[in-house]
């Protein structure tokens, strides 16, 4: 479910930001965050083996006060996250879209399990 933009968030310079800036005094609450979207995925630690654990994952944009760029963030809510700068996410998407075998595997009609 996507968060809705609030009137206060409309003052932000980032159109994708849904943070209600100025509504609290805690600096961490001023981080620019997009609404994000959730999916269910299997996740595991990089040193683990096996199928991992089923977890809700949220994907969105984040930009902290001291950041010089916007990040695409994948968070599990269990202390695991992945952050890549937007330019790297664009390169990842372009790489996936340029590989015919990967595109074929990602086509919904194809069962790859």
Coordinates of N, CA, C and O in Angstrom, one line a residue, residues 1 7-8 31 41 50 52:
X1 N 0.8 -1.2 0.0 CA 0.0 0.0 0.0 C 0.9 1.2 0.0 O 1.8 1.3 0.7
X7 N -0.1 17.5 2.9 CA 0.0 19.0 2.5 C 1.4 19.4 2.9 O 2.1 20.1 2.2
X8 N 1.9 19.0 4.2 CA 3.2 19.4 4.6 C 4.3 18.9 3.7 O 5.3 19.6 3.5
X31 N 14.3 12.8 7.2 CA 14.9 12.1 6.0 C 13.8 12.1 4.9 O 12.6 11.9 5.2
X41 N 9.3 -11.6 -0.4 CA 10.5 -12.2 -1.0 C 11.2 -13.1 -0.1 O 11.0 -13.0 1.1
X50 N 20.9 -22.1 1.5 CA 19.5 -22.5 1.5 C 18.5 -21.5 0.9 O 18.9 -20.6 0.3
X52 N 16.5 -19.4 2.5 CA 16.3 -18.1 3.2 C 15.0 -18.1 3.9 O 14.4 -19.2 4.1

